mmCIF file of C-alpha atoms and ligand atoms in Angstrom:
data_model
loop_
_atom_site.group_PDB
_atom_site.id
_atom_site.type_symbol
_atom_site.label_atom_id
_atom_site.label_comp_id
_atom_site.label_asym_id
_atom_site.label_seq_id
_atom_site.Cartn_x
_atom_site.Cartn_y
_atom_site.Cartn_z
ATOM 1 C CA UNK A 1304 -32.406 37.640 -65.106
ATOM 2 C CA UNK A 1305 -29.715 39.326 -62.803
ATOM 3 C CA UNK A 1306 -30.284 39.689 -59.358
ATOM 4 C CA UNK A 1307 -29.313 43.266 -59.288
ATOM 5 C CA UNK A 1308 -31.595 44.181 -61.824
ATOM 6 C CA UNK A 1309 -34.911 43.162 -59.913
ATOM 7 C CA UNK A 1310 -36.837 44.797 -57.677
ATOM 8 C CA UNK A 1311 -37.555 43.059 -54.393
ATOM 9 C CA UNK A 1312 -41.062 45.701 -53.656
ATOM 10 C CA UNK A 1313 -42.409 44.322 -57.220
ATOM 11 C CA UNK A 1314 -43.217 41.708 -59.554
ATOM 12 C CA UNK A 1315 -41.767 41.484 -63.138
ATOM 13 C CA UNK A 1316 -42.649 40.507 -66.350
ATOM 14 C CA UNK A 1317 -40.440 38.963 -68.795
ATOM 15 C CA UNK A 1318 -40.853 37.102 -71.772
ATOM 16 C CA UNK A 1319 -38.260 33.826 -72.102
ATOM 17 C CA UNK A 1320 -37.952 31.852 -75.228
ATOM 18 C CA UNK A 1321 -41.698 32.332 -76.031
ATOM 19 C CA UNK A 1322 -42.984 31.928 -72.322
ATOM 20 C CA UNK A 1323 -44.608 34.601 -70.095
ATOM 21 C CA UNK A 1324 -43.286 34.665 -66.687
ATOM 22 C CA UNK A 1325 -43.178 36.644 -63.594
ATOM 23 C CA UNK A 1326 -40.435 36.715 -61.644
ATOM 24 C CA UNK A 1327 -41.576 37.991 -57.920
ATOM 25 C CA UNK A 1328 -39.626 37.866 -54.549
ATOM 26 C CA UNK A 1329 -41.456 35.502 -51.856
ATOM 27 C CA UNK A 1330 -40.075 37.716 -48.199
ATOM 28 C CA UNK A 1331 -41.654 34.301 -46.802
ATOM 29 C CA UNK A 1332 -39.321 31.667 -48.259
ATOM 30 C CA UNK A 1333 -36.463 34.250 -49.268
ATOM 31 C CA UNK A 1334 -35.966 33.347 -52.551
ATOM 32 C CA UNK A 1335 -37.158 34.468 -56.128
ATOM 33 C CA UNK A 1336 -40.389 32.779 -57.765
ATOM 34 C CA UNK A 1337 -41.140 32.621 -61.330
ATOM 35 C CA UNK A 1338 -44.688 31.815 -62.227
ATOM 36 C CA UNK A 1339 -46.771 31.966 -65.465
ATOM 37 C CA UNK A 1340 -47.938 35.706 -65.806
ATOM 38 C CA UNK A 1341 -51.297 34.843 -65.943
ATOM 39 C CA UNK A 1342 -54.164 34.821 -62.920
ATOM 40 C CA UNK A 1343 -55.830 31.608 -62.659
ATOM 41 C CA UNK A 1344 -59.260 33.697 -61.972
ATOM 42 C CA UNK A 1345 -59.357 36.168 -65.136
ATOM 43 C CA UNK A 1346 -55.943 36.139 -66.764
ATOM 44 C CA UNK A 1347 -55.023 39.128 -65.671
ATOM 45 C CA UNK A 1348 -51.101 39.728 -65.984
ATOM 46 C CA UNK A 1349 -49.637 38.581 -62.548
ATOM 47 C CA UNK A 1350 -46.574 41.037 -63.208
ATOM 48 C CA UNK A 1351 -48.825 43.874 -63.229
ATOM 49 C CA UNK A 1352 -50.002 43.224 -59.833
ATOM 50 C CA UNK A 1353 -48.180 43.737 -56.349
ATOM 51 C CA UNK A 1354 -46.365 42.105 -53.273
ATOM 52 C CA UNK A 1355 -49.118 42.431 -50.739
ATOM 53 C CA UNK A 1356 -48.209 43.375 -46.649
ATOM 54 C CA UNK A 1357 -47.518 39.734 -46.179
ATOM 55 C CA UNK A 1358 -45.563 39.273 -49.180
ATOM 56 C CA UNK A 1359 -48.450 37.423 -51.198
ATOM 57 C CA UNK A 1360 -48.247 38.041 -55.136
ATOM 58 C CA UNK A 1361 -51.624 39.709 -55.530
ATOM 59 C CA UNK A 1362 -53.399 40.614 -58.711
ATOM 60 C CA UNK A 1363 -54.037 43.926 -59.784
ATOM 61 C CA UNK A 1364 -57.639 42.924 -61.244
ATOM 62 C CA UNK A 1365 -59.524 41.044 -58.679
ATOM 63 C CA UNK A 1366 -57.186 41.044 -55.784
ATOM 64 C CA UNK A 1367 -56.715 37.313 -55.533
ATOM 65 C CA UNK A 1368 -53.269 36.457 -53.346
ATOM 66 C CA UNK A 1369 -50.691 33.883 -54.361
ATOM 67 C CA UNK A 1370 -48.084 32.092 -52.254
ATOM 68 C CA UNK A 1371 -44.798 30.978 -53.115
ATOM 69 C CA UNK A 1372 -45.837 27.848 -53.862
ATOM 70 C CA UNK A 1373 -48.482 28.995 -56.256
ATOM 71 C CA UNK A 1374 -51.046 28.756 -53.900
ATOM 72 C CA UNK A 1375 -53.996 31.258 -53.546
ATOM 73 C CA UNK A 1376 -54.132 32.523 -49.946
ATOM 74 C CA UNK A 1377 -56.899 34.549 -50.085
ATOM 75 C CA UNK A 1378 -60.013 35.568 -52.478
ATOM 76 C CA UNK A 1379 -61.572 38.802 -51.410
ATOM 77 C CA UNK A 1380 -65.330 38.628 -52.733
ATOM 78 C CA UNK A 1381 -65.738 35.034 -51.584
ATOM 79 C CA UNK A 1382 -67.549 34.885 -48.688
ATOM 80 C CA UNK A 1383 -65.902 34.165 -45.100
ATOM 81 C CA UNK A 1384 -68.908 31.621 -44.402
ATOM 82 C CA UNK A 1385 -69.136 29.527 -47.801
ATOM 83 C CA UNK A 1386 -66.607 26.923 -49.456
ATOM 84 C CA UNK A 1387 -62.971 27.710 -48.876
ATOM 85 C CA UNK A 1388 -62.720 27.674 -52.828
ATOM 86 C CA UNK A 1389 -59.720 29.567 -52.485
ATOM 87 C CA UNK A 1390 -57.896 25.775 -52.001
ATOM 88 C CA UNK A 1391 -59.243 24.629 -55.311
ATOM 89 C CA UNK A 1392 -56.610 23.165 -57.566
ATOM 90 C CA UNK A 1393 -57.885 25.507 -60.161
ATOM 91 C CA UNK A 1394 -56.876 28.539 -57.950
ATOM 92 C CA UNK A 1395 -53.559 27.934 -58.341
ATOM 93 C CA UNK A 1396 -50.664 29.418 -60.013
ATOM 94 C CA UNK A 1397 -48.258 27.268 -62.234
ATOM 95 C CA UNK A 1398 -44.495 27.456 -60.852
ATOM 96 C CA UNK A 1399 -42.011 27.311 -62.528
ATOM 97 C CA UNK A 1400 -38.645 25.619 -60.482
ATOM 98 C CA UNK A 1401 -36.214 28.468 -60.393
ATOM 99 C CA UNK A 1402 -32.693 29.137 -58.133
ATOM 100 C CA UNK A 1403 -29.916 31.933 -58.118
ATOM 101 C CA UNK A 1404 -26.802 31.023 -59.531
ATOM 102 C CA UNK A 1405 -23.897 33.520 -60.265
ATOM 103 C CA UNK A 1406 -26.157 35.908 -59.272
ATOM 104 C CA UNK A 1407 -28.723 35.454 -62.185
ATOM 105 C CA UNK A 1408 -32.488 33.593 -61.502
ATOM 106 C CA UNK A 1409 -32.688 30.937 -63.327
ATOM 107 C CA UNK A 1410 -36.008 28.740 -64.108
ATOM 108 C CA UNK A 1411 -36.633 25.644 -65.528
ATOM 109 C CA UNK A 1412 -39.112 25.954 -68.768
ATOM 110 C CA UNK A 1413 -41.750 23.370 -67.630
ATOM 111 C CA UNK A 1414 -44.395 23.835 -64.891
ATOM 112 C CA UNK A 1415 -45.804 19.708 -65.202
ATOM 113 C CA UNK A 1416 -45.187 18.534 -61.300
ATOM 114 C CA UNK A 1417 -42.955 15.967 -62.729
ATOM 115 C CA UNK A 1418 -40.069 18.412 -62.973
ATOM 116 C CA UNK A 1419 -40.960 20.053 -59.108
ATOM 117 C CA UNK A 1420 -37.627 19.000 -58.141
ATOM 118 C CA UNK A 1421 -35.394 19.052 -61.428
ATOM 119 C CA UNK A 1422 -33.240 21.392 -59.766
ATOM 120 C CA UNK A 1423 -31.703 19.399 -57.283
ATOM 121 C CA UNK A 1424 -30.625 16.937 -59.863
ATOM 122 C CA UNK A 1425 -29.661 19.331 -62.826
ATOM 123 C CA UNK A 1426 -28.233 22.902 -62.628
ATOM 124 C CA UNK A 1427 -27.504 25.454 -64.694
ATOM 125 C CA UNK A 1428 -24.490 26.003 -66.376
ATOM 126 C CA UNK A 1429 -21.896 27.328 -63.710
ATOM 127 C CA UNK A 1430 -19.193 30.103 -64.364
ATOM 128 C CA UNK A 1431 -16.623 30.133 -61.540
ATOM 129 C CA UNK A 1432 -15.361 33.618 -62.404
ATOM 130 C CA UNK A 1433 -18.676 35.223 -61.868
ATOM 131 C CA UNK A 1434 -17.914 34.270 -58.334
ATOM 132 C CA UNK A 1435 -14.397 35.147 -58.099
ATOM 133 C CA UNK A 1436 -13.626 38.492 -56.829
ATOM 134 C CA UNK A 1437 -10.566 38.185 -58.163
ATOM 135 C CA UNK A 1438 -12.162 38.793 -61.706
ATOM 136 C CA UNK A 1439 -14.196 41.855 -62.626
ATOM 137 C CA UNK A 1440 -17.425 41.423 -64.691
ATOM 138 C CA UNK A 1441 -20.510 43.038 -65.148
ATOM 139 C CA UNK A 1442 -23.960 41.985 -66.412
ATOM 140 C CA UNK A 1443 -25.698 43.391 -69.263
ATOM 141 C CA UNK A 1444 -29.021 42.321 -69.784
ATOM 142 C CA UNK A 1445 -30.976 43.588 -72.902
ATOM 143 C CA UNK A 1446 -34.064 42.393 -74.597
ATOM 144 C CA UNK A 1447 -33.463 42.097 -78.618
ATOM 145 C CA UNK A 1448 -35.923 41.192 -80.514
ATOM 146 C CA UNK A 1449 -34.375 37.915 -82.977
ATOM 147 C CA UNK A 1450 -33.477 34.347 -82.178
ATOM 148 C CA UNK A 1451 -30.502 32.744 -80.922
ATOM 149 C CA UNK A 1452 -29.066 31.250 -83.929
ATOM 150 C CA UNK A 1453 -28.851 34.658 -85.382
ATOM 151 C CA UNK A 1454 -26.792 36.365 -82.608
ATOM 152 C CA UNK A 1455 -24.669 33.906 -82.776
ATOM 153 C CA UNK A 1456 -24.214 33.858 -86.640
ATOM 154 C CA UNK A 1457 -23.720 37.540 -86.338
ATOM 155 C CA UNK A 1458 -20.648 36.830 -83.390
ATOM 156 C CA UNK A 1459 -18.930 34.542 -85.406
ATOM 157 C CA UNK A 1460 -18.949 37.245 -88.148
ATOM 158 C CA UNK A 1461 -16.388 40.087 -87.334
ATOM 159 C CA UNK A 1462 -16.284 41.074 -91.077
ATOM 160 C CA UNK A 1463 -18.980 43.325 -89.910
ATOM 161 C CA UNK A 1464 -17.096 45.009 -86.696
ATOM 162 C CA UNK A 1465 -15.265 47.982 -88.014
ATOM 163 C CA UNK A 1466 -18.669 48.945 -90.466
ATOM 164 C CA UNK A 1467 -21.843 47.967 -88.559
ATOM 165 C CA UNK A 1468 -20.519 49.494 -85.477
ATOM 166 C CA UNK A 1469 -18.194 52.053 -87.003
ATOM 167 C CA UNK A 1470 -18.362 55.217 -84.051
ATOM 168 C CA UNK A 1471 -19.997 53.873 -81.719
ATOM 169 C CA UNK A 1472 -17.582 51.331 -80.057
ATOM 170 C CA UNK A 1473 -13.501 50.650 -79.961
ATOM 171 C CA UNK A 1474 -13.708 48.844 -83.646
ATOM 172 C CA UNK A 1475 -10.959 48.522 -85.865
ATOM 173 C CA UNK A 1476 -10.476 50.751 -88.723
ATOM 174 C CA UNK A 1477 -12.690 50.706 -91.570
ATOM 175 C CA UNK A 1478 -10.516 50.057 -94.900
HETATM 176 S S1 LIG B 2507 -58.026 38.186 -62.832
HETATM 177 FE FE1 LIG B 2507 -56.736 37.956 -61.128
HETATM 178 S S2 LIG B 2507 -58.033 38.153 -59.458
HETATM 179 FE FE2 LIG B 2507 -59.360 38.294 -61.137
#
């Protein structure tokens, strides 16, 4: 997801090669987090929730409050004098490893704590010019609803170019 299409005051839901995610900025750690959408309570969509005053992902259903880390903070109803069940393991959020690169937030596709620190050992793919002011681009980021394999089949087939999008881009002439 690109960096300049996110909201810092809100989380967002996205759907990535079959996985539900929300992609939320932590003010506390300064950097982009990308959880499962789901609340560990009720599995209420996390992305339909909001960035609490100290910049906590909190549900919209129950009002349960999520570090960075995944961790819940803070469970409303439970009572200030009993068991601190907010800290149980099964209170927390799955996190996904994520970074900015080229200004885009990546994640890696597996929450298992074996792959906590994947990123400092394998990166994304990295596109010098995207950082280069001396070259112009811009992102484009659209959902479409097919796989892979058939974008690129239909990229490596400009038979289609001056028909399929005759009018409504610089194609060449239909014959
Ligand atoms: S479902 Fe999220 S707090 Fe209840």
């Amino acid at each position: 997801m690109p960096v300049c299409d996110l909201d810092k005051r809100a989380p967002h839901g996205k759907k990535v090669m079959g996985l539900d995610v929300v992609v939320w900025w932590d003010k506390n750690e300064n950097a982009w987090k990308v959880f499962d959408d789901m609340c560990p309570h009720r599995l209420a969509p996390l992305s339909e929730g909001r960035i609490d005053q100290w910049g906590r992902l909190q549900c919209v259903y129950h009002g349960w409050c999520f570090s960075g880390s995944g961790d819940c903070k803070f469970i409303p109803q439970a009572p200030p004098d009993g068991p601190l069940v907010h800290t149980f393991k099964k209170a927390c959020v799955a996190v996904y490893p994520s970074t900015v690169q080229n200004g885009i937030v990546w994640f890696w596709p597996n929450t298992d704590p074996q792959y906590k620190d994947i990123l400092t050992k394998k990166k994304p793919p990295y596109i010098p010019e995207v950082d280069d002011p001396s070259f112009t681009f811009q992102f484009l980021n659209r959902d479409i609803p097919y796989g892979y394999e058939i974008l690129i089949e239909n990229i490596m087939d400009p038979a289609h170019l001056p028909y399929a999008h005759y009018g409504i881009m610089s194609t060449p002439q239909p014959r």
